[in-house]
Short mmCIF file of C-alpha atoms in Angstrom, two decimals:
data_model
loop_
_atom_site.label_atom_id
_atom_site.label_comp_id
_atom_site.label_asym_id
_atom_site.label_seq_id
_atom_site.Cartn_x
_atom_site.Cartn_y
_atom_site.Cartn_z
CA UNK A 257 0.00 0.00 0.00
CA UNK A 258 1.24 3.48 -0.89
CA UNK A 259 2.76 5.60 1.87
CA UNK A 260 1.84 9.03 0.55
CA UNK A 261 4.02 10.97 2.96
CA UNK A 262 6.98 9.03 1.53
CA UNK A 263 5.92 8.46 -2.10
CA UNK A 264 4.18 11.71 -3.01
CA UNK A 265 6.32 13.92 -5.25
CA UNK A 266 5.24 17.32 -6.52
CA UNK A 267 6.82 17.97 -9.90
CA UNK A 268 7.72 21.60 -9.24
CA UNK A 269 9.47 22.11 -12.59
CA UNK A 270 6.42 20.92 -14.50
CA UNK A 271 4.07 23.06 -12.44
CA UNK A 272 6.20 26.18 -12.89
CA UNK A 273 6.52 25.62 -16.64
CA UNK A 274 2.76 25.47 -16.89
CA UNK A 275 2.25 28.57 -14.76
CA UNK A 276 4.71 30.51 -16.89
CA UNK A 277 3.18 29.31 -20.14
CA UNK A 278 -0.29 30.26 -18.94
CA UNK A 279 1.08 33.75 -18.19
CA UNK A 280 2.01 34.15 -21.86
CA UNK A 281 -1.70 33.94 -22.74
CA UNK A 282 -2.29 37.60 -22.01
CA UNK A 283 -3.50 40.75 -23.72
CA UNK A 284 -0.72 42.75 -22.02
CA UNK A 285 2.49 43.33 -23.97
CA UNK A 286 5.54 41.61 -22.51
CA UNK A 287 7.26 43.88 -19.99
CA UNK A 288 9.96 43.53 -17.38
CA UNK A 289 10.93 45.70 -14.46
CA UNK A 290 14.70 45.50 -13.86
CA UNK A 291 14.17 46.56 -10.26
CA UNK A 292 12.25 43.39 -9.47
CA UNK A 293 13.51 39.82 -9.41
CA UNK A 294 12.19 37.70 -10.97
CA UNK A 295 10.88 39.86 -13.84
CA UNK A 296 7.27 40.97 -13.61
CA UNK A 297 4.57 39.44 -15.78
CA UNK A 298 1.51 41.52 -16.60
CA UNK A 299 -1.56 39.43 -17.30
CA UNK A 300 -4.86 40.60 -18.76
CA UNK A 301 -7.15 37.66 -19.43
CA UNK A 302 -10.79 38.69 -19.40
CA UNK A 303 -13.40 35.94 -19.51
CA UNK A 304 -14.50 34.73 -22.98
CA UNK A 305 -11.91 36.83 -24.82
CA UNK A 306 -9.57 34.96 -27.21
CA UNK A 307 -6.85 34.81 -24.51
CA UNK A 308 -9.30 33.30 -22.01
CA UNK A 309 -10.43 30.71 -24.55
CA UNK A 310 -6.77 29.85 -25.24
CA UNK A 311 -6.18 29.39 -21.50
CA UNK A 312 -9.18 27.08 -21.25
CA UNK A 313 -7.93 25.01 -24.15
CA UNK A 314 -4.46 24.82 -22.59
CA UNK A 315 -5.77 23.63 -19.21
CA UNK A 316 -7.96 21.06 -20.96
CA UNK A 317 -4.99 19.75 -22.93
CA UNK A 318 -3.01 19.28 -19.71
CA UNK A 319 -5.91 17.43 -18.11
CA UNK A 320 -6.27 15.09 -21.08
CA UNK A 321 -2.52 14.47 -21.15
CA UNK A 322 -2.72 13.50 -17.47
CA UNK A 323 -5.31 10.84 -18.26
CA UNK A 324 -8.20 12.54 -16.47
CA UNK A 325 -11.80 12.87 -17.60
CA UNK A 326 -13.05 16.30 -18.60
CA UNK A 327 -16.37 18.11 -18.90
CA UNK A 328 -17.50 21.73 -19.18
CA UNK A 329 -20.93 23.05 -18.22
CA UNK A 330 -23.06 25.74 -19.88
CA UNK A 331 -21.16 28.66 -18.32
CA UNK A 332 -17.79 27.07 -19.04
CA UNK A 333 -16.90 25.77 -15.58
CA UNK A 334 -14.44 22.97 -16.41
CA UNK A 335 -14.34 19.80 -14.29
CA UNK A 336 -11.18 17.66 -14.36
CA UNK A 337 -11.86 14.31 -12.66
CA UNK A 338 -9.63 11.60 -11.20
CA UNK A 339 -12.21 8.80 -10.95
CA UNK A 340 -12.49 6.97 -7.64
CA UNK A 341 -13.20 3.30 -7.08
CA UNK A 342 -16.74 4.17 -5.98
CA UNK A 343 -18.09 6.81 -8.39
CA UNK A 344 -21.44 6.85 -6.55
CA UNK A 345 -19.85 8.64 -3.61
CA UNK A 346 -19.81 12.47 -3.45
CA UNK A 347 -16.49 13.71 -4.83
CA UNK A 348 -13.71 15.72 -3.22
CA UNK A 349 -13.07 19.00 -5.02
CA UNK A 350 -10.48 21.69 -5.44
CA UNK A 351 -9.85 24.45 -7.96
CA UNK A 352 -9.90 28.16 -8.69
CA UNK A 353 -9.92 30.46 -11.75
CA UNK A 354 -7.68 31.51 -14.63
CA UNK A 355 -9.35 34.76 -15.73
CA UNK A 356 -7.46 37.91 -14.71
CA UNK A 357 -8.31 41.58 -14.36
CA UNK A 358 -6.44 44.06 -16.58
CA UNK A 359 -2.71 44.32 -15.76
CA UNK A 360 -2.83 41.69 -13.04
CA UNK A 361 -0.29 39.05 -12.02
CA UNK A 362 0.27 35.41 -12.94
CA UNK A 363 -0.48 33.61 -9.65
CA UNK A 364 -3.96 34.73 -8.55
CA UNK A 365 -6.30 31.79 -9.20
CA UNK A 366 -3.88 29.98 -11.48
CA UNK A 367 -1.98 28.44 -8.56
CA UNK A 368 -5.25 26.86 -7.44
CA UNK A 369 -6.09 25.45 -10.88
CA UNK A 370 -2.66 24.19 -11.90
CA UNK A 371 -1.83 23.29 -8.30
CA UNK A 372 -5.00 21.22 -8.14
CA UNK A 373 -4.14 19.48 -11.39
CA UNK A 374 -0.59 18.82 -10.19
CA UNK A 375 -1.91 17.45 -6.89
CA UNK A 376 -4.04 14.93 -8.81
CA UNK A 377 -1.14 14.00 -11.11
CA UNK A 378 1.21 13.55 -8.16
CA UNK A 379 -1.31 11.31 -6.40
CA UNK A 380 -1.83 9.25 -9.54
CA UNK A 381 1.91 8.95 -10.18
CA UNK A 382 2.52 7.83 -6.60
CA UNK A 383 0.22 4.84 -7.16
CA UNK A 384 -2.61 6.24 -5.07
CA UNK A 385 -6.16 5.19 -5.97
CA UNK A 386 -8.91 7.29 -4.40
CA UNK A 387 -12.13 5.82 -3.08
CA UNK A 388 -14.05 9.01 -3.87
CA UNK A 389 -13.42 10.76 -7.14
CA UNK A 390 -11.21 13.86 -6.93
CA UNK A 391 -11.93 16.89 -9.10
CA UNK A 392 -10.08 20.05 -10.03
CA UNK A 393 -12.49 22.72 -11.16
CA UNK A 394 -11.61 25.75 -13.29
CA UNK A 395 -14.33 28.30 -12.54
CA UNK A 396 -15.65 30.79 -15.07
CA UNK A 397 -15.48 34.54 -14.44
CA UNK A 398 -14.25 34.80 -10.87
CA UNK A 399 -13.27 38.37 -11.66
CA UNK A 400 -16.04 40.98 -12.13
CA UNK A 401 -14.29 42.78 -15.00
CA UNK A 402 -16.59 41.82 -17.86
CA UNK A 403 -20.03 41.46 -16.28
CA UNK A 404 -19.84 43.65 -13.18
CA UNK A 405 -20.16 40.83 -10.65
CA UNK A 406 -17.59 38.27 -9.56
CA UNK A 407 -17.73 34.48 -9.24
CA UNK A 408 -20.45 33.96 -11.85
CA UNK A 409 -19.54 30.31 -12.44
CA UNK A 410 -19.48 29.38 -8.75
CA UNK A 411 -22.59 31.45 -8.00
CA UNK A 412 -24.47 29.42 -10.60
CA UNK A 413 -23.08 26.11 -9.31
CA UNK A 414 -24.15 26.91 -5.75
CA UNK A 415 -27.49 28.51 -6.60
CA UNK A 416 -26.51 32.01 -5.45
CA UNK A 417 -27.69 33.65 -8.68
CA UNK A 418 -30.58 32.67 -10.93
CA UNK A 419 -29.77 31.50 -14.47
CA UNK A 420 -32.08 34.16 -15.93
CA UNK A 421 -30.39 37.01 -14.05
CA UNK A 422 -26.94 35.69 -14.95
CA UNK A 423 -27.74 35.39 -18.66
CA UNK A 424 -29.06 38.97 -18.71
CA UNK A 425 -25.89 40.51 -17.24
CA UNK A 426 -24.58 43.30 -19.46
CA UNK A 427 -21.24 42.91 -21.21
CA UNK A 428 -18.97 45.70 -19.97
CA UNK A 429 -16.00 44.88 -22.17
CA UNK A 430 -16.57 48.00 -24.31
CA UNK A 431 -15.65 50.07 -21.22
CA UNK A 432 -12.07 48.74 -21.46
CA UNK A 433 -11.93 47.83 -25.17
CA UNK A 434 -13.59 50.36 -27.50
CA UNK A 435 -13.36 47.80 -30.33
CA UNK A 436 -15.79 45.46 -28.56
CA UNK A 437 -19.43 45.46 -29.72
CA UNK A 438 -21.92 47.13 -27.40
CA UNK A 439 -25.28 45.92 -26.12
CA UNK A 440 -24.31 42.29 -25.57
CA UNK A 441 -25.32 40.14 -22.61
CA UNK A 442 -23.66 37.17 -20.94
CA UNK A 443 -25.97 34.93 -22.96
CA UNK A 444 -24.72 36.48 -26.19
CA UNK A 445 -21.07 36.23 -25.19
CA UNK A 446 -21.13 32.65 -23.95
CA UNK A 447 -23.13 31.52 -26.97
CA UNK A 448 -20.49 33.05 -29.24
CA UNK A 449 -17.91 31.02 -27.27
CA UNK A 450 -19.81 27.83 -28.10
CA UNK A 451 -21.59 27.42 -24.75
CA UNK A 452 -25.18 27.10 -25.94
CA UNK A 453 -26.86 24.93 -23.30
CA UNK A 454 -29.28 26.44 -20.78
CA UNK A 455 -27.78 27.83 -17.57
CA UNK A 456 -30.47 25.91 -15.69
CA UNK A 457 -28.23 22.85 -16.19
CA UNK A 458 -25.32 24.41 -14.23
CA UNK A 459 -26.36 24.13 -10.52
CA UNK A 460 -24.82 21.09 -8.86
CA UNK A 461 -27.08 18.41 -7.41
CA UNK A 462 -27.30 17.99 -3.61
CA UNK A 463 -24.29 16.26 -2.02
CA UNK A 464 -22.20 16.51 -5.19
CA UNK A 465 -19.12 17.30 -3.08
CA UNK A 466 -18.12 15.53 0.11
CA UNK A 467 -15.50 18.22 0.77
CA UNK A 468 -13.88 21.17 -0.99
CA UNK A 469 -10.42 22.74 -0.48
CA UNK A 470 -9.11 25.67 -2.56
CA UNK A 471 -5.40 26.56 -2.79
CA UNK A 472 -4.62 30.26 -3.29
CA UNK A 473 -1.98 32.90 -2.75
CA UNK A 474 -2.76 34.92 0.37
CA UNK A 475 -3.10 38.29 -1.42
CA UNK A 476 -1.99 39.86 1.85
CA UNK A 477 1.26 40.27 3.82
CA UNK A 478 0.72 38.24 6.99
CA UNK A 479 2.27 34.88 6.09
CA UNK A 480 5.39 36.42 4.58
CA UNK A 481 5.70 38.97 7.38
CA UNK A 482 5.48 36.27 10.06
CA UNK A 483 7.58 33.71 8.19
CA UNK A 484 4.80 31.11 8.15
CA UNK A 485 4.56 28.89 5.04
CA UNK A 486 0.89 27.84 5.16
CA UNK A 487 -2.34 29.62 6.02
CA UNK A 488 -5.44 27.63 6.94
CA UNK A 489 -8.53 29.73 6.25
CA UNK A 490 -11.22 29.63 8.92
CA UNK A 491 -13.71 31.94 7.20
CA UNK A 492 -14.11 34.18 4.16
CA UNK A 493 -15.31 37.76 4.54
CA UNK A 494 -18.72 38.76 3.22
CA UNK A 495 -18.54 41.23 0.31
CA UNK A 496 -21.25 43.59 -0.90
CA UNK A 497 -21.10 46.07 -3.76
CA UNK A 498 -23.17 49.08 -4.74
CA UNK A 499 -23.41 51.53 -7.60
CA UNK A 500 -24.30 55.17 -6.89
CA UNK A 501 -25.44 57.85 -9.30
CA UNK A 502 -25.23 61.41 -7.99
CA UNK A 503 -27.18 63.92 -10.07
CA UNK A 504 -26.77 67.68 -9.66
CA UNK A 505 -26.84 70.59 -12.06
CA UNK A 506 -23.97 71.38 -14.39
CA UNK A 507 -22.87 74.52 -16.12
CA UNK A 508 -19.99 76.72 -17.21
CA UNK A 509 -17.18 76.75 -14.67
CA UNK A 510 -16.89 80.50 -14.91
CA UNK A 511 -20.52 81.54 -15.26
CA UNK A 512 -22.16 79.28 -12.66
CA UNK A 513 -21.68 81.10 -9.36
CA UNK A 514 -20.74 79.19 -6.22
CA UNK A 515 -24.01 79.86 -4.30
CA UNK A 516 -25.99 78.44 -7.24
CA UNK A 517 -24.06 75.24 -7.69
CA UNK A 518 -25.35 71.68 -7.25
CA UNK A 519 -21.99 70.07 -7.95
CA UNK A 520 -22.33 66.30 -8.27
CA UNK A 521 -18.60 65.70 -7.77
CA UNK A 522 -18.28 67.57 -4.48
CA UNK A 523 -21.31 65.62 -3.24
CA UNK A 524 -19.61 62.41 -4.37
CA UNK A 525 -16.46 63.43 -2.50
CA UNK A 526 -18.48 63.76 0.71
CA UNK A 527 -20.03 60.35 0.14
CA UNK A 528 -16.62 58.73 -0.39
CA UNK A 529 -15.21 60.29 2.78
CA UNK A 530 -18.32 59.18 4.66
CA UNK A 531 -17.61 55.57 3.63
CA UNK A 532 -14.05 55.85 4.96
CA UNK A 533 -15.07 57.60 8.20
CA UNK A 534 -17.74 55.08 9.19
CA UNK A 535 -15.58 52.07 8.30
CA UNK A 536 -12.72 53.35 10.46
CA UNK A 537 -15.15 54.11 13.29
CA UNK A 538 -16.62 50.63 13.13
CA UNK A 539 -13.18 49.04 13.29
CA UNK A 540 -12.28 51.22 16.27
CA UNK A 541 -15.47 50.29 18.08
CA UNK A 542 -14.99 46.56 17.47
CA UNK A 543 -11.23 46.62 18.17
CA UNK A 544 -10.59 44.88 14.86
CA UNK A 545 -9.61 45.61 11.28
CA UNK A 546 -12.15 43.28 9.69
CA UNK A 547 -14.29 46.02 8.10
CA UNK A 548 -12.95 47.31 4.77
CA UNK A 549 -14.61 49.54 2.19
CA UNK A 550 -13.39 50.88 -1.14
CA UNK A 551 -14.74 53.26 -3.75
CA UNK A 552 -12.85 51.91 -6.74
CA UNK A 553 -14.39 53.67 -9.74
CA UNK A 554 -15.61 57.23 -10.28
CA UNK A 555 -17.04 58.45 -13.60
CA UNK A 556 -17.60 62.20 -13.93
CA UNK A 557 -19.92 63.79 -16.50
CA UNK A 558 -19.22 65.73 -18.64
CA UNK A 559 -15.59 65.41 -17.52
CA UNK A 560 -14.26 68.78 -18.70
CA UNK A 561 -12.00 71.11 -16.73
CA UNK A 562 -14.25 74.09 -17.40
CA UNK A 563 -17.60 72.41 -16.70
CA UNK A 564 -19.27 71.89 -13.32
CA UNK A 565 -19.99 68.13 -12.98
CA UNK A 566 -23.68 67.39 -13.36
CA UNK A 567 -23.52 63.63 -12.81
CA UNK A 568 -21.14 61.22 -11.08
CA UNK A 569 -21.31 57.43 -11.01
CA UNK A 570 -19.23 55.52 -8.47
CA UNK A 571 -18.98 52.00 -7.14
CA UNK A 572 -18.52 50.84 -3.55
CA UNK A 573 -17.05 47.52 -2.40
CA UNK A 574 -17.60 46.81 1.31
CA UNK A 575 -16.52 43.62 3.09
CA UNK A 576 -16.66 42.21 6.58
CA UNK A 577 -16.52 38.91 8.41
CA UNK A 578 -19.67 40.04 10.25
CA UNK A 579 -22.78 40.96 8.25
CA UNK A 580 -24.25 42.97 11.13
CA UNK A 581 -21.16 45.16 11.22
CA UNK A 582 -21.36 45.69 7.47
CA UNK A 583 -25.02 46.64 7.83
CA UNK A 584 -24.11 49.12 10.57
CA UNK A 585 -21.69 50.92 8.25
CA UNK A 586 -24.27 51.05 5.47
CA UNK A 587 -26.92 52.44 7.85
CA UNK A 588 -24.57 55.24 8.90
CA UNK A 589 -23.75 55.93 5.24
CA UNK A 590 -27.44 56.14 4.36
CA UNK A 591 -27.96 58.78 7.05
CA UNK A 592 -25.10 60.82 5.56
CA UNK A 593 -26.52 60.41 2.05
CA UNK A 594 -29.82 61.92 3.18
CA UNK A 595 -27.92 64.85 4.69
CA UNK A 596 -25.79 65.36 1.56
CA UNK A 597 -28.88 65.39 -0.64
CA UNK A 598 -30.58 67.94 1.58
CA UNK A 599 -27.63 70.31 1.93
CA UNK A 600 -26.30 70.11 -1.62
CA UNK A 601 -29.63 69.78 -3.46
CA UNK A 602 -28.55 66.70 -5.39
CA UNK A 603 -30.12 63.29 -5.78
CA UNK A 604 -28.22 60.12 -4.94
CA UNK A 605 -29.56 56.84 -6.31
CA UNK A 606 -28.24 53.57 -4.87
CA UNK A 607 -28.24 50.24 -6.70
CA UNK A 608 -27.17 47.12 -4.81
CA UNK A 609 -25.18 44.82 -7.06
CA UNK A 610 -24.73 42.01 -4.53
CA UNK A 611 -24.67 41.41 -0.78
CA UNK A 612 -23.15 38.06 0.10
CA UNK A 613 -22.74 36.21 3.39
CA UNK A 614 -19.52 35.00 5.02
CA UNK A 615 -18.32 31.48 4.33
CA UNK A 616 -17.35 29.43 7.39
CA UNK A 617 -14.82 26.64 6.97
CA UNK A 618 -15.83 23.13 7.94
CA UNK A 619 -14.29 22.01 11.29
CA UNK A 620 -13.50 18.52 10.02
CA UNK A 621 -11.63 19.82 6.96
CA UNK A 622 -9.76 22.30 9.16
CA UNK A 623 -8.77 19.45 11.47
CA UNK A 624 -7.59 17.41 8.47
CA UNK A 625 -5.43 20.28 7.21
CA UNK A 626 -3.95 20.90 10.66
CA UNK A 627 -3.18 17.20 11.10
CA UNK A 628 -1.36 17.10 7.75
CA UNK A 629 0.71 20.17 8.60
CA UNK A 630 1.59 18.72 11.99
CA UNK A 631 2.55 15.35 10.53
CA UNK A 632 4.79 17.09 7.97
CA UNK A 633 6.21 19.53 10.56
CA UNK A 634 4.87 22.50 8.59
CA UNK A 635 4.13 25.66 10.61
CA UNK A 636 0.72 27.13 9.81
CA UNK A 637 -1.47 30.07 10.73
CA UNK A 638 -5.24 30.07 11.06
CA UNK A 639 -6.52 33.15 9.28
CA UNK A 640 -9.38 34.98 7.59
CA UNK A 641 -9.68 35.34 3.80
CA UNK A 642 -10.64 38.92 3.01
CA UNK A 643 -10.73 38.69 -0.79
CA UNK A 644 -13.44 37.19 -2.98
CA UNK A 645 -13.03 33.49 -3.69
CA UNK A 646 -15.17 30.97 -5.54
CA UNK A 647 -15.12 28.86 -2.38
CA UNK A 648 -17.55 31.39 -0.86
CA UNK A 649 -20.23 30.18 -3.27
CA UNK A 650 -19.44 26.48 -2.96
CA UNK A 651 -19.90 26.84 0.83
CA UNK A 652 -23.75 26.77 0.68
CA UNK A 653 -23.67 23.33 -0.98
CA UNK A 654 -20.58 21.61 0.48
CA UNK A 655 -18.16 21.62 3.44
CA UNK A 656 -15.27 23.91 2.47
CA UNK A 657 -11.91 25.30 3.52
CA UNK A 658 -8.96 27.06 1.90
CA UNK A 659 -5.17 26.91 1.97
CA UNK A 660 -3.05 30.05 1.58
CA UNK A 661 0.59 30.35 0.58
CA UNK A 662 2.64 33.55 1.02
CA UNK A 663 2.99 36.12 -1.74
CA UNK A 664 5.76 38.69 -1.92
CA UNK A 665 4.95 41.88 0.01
CA UNK A 666 1.31 40.81 0.09
CA UNK A 667 0.92 42.12 -3.46
CA UNK A 668 -1.82 40.84 -5.77
CA UNK A 669 -3.74 42.07 -8.82
CA UNK A 670 -0.50 43.69 -10.00
CA UNK A 671 2.19 42.53 -12.43
CA UNK A 672 4.70 42.15 -9.55
CA UNK A 673 2.50 39.57 -7.82
CA UNK A 674 4.83 36.67 -6.93
CA UNK A 675 4.94 33.42 -5.00
CA UNK A 676 8.13 31.38 -4.69
CA UNK A 677 8.45 27.96 -6.31
CA UNK A 678 8.99 26.49 -2.83
CA UNK A 679 5.73 27.99 -1.53
CA UNK A 680 3.77 26.81 -4.55
CA UNK A 681 5.18 23.28 -4.26
CA UNK A 682 4.54 23.10 -0.51
CA UNK A 683 0.96 24.35 -0.86
CA UNK A 684 0.35 21.81 -3.61
CA UNK A 685 1.77 19.01 -1.45
CA UNK A 686 -0.48 19.87 1.50
CA UNK A 687 -3.43 20.09 -0.89
CA UNK A 688 -2.65 16.68 -2.40
CA UNK A 689 -2.40 15.04 1.02
CA UNK A 690 -5.67 16.66 2.07
CA UNK A 691 -7.50 15.54 -1.07
CA UNK A 692 -6.20 12.01 -0.57
CA UNK A 693 -7.28 11.90 3.06
CA UNK A 694 -10.75 13.28 2.34
CA UNK A 695 -11.19 10.98 -0.66
CA UNK A 696 -10.66 7.87 1.49
CA UNK A 697 -13.34 8.77 4.03
CA UNK A 698 -16.24 6.34 4.41
CA UNK A 699 -19.78 6.34 3.24
CA UNK A 700 -22.13 8.90 4.80
CA UNK A 701 -24.19 7.41 7.59
#
């Protein structure tokens, strides 16, 4: 019988080659920064663009070469399966995404997809035969770049968004690529990519997964700062996002006198500072730093130096591990919005894009991960995931957890995002051992 702790070998060279090749499938021109070592890699890979379709084809080719079975659903979620001896049992899953926001890095998501595939290959090559099937899943559209909401593939799998609402999402690619056609929906875009089946076929059946573990770079500085090689995620923060449209009255910058102005941009500035003030106050009151809020986009109309802004559109991203605390910040913001409207004689319309709940890791999976780290003498840190992850939307339908590895300076979503080969290999090894352990567990009672 195979002794995995002895026989398991992660082929780090193979994994790194694949990560670096995947990084070449980008809409960013090749660039290097001589001040950084290794050189930076800028990746733009927006879902359903030619580069994204190339990445999907590449991952599928690797899966087929590894001897695994392959299927894609109507949104393009791609399932790579290592069949178990009892295919009737719920499977054990892992995976992440390969789409990337503009000018991002080469490790976000991709470590979880290629690391998951390498974990399955390493298990197979060691002679291990799972009882439950093991799957690596490449999710569609984890990033919100194209359709304005993240984790579309996992939301559909877990039932967190209706197929009709998903299909009607507006294609926002023309905002970043003026050559792209306007007026398209997700349905139009996925159909053009050859995904023509109904989205009603995407949600997973009950008890599809026995357990789920996602491998990911931390996207924060704690593991590197503390010199700890592995993070075990206990919960994932709850994100919500909103779009605001502030409407005032525009005019000539010289002729419209100050007492007569209803400047939409100065009202927007007050709203943005209100978000920051109430988030800081909530953290101070709770003696934590778990509340975070960001206004990441601001569009000013008409956008001329000599014209008073008549309309401003902005977006807010607010996250917390505690929904009540998030609600408290929003309630305080709403009171300020009413005051801003009254004093500045503007209107402020709010549109909620999403408001998700925290994901709590399964105690048994956490115990399994801790036991593996202890048996391998690997230091680990229990921690919170503060970024969006597809695991958040698998959590309603399966027991979940996540593994983090350090990333340099905590940097992510930038070309200088970087994780060392040693960290990637170690995270993949812990993942493989966890998948093997969970795959051997008995029938549900």
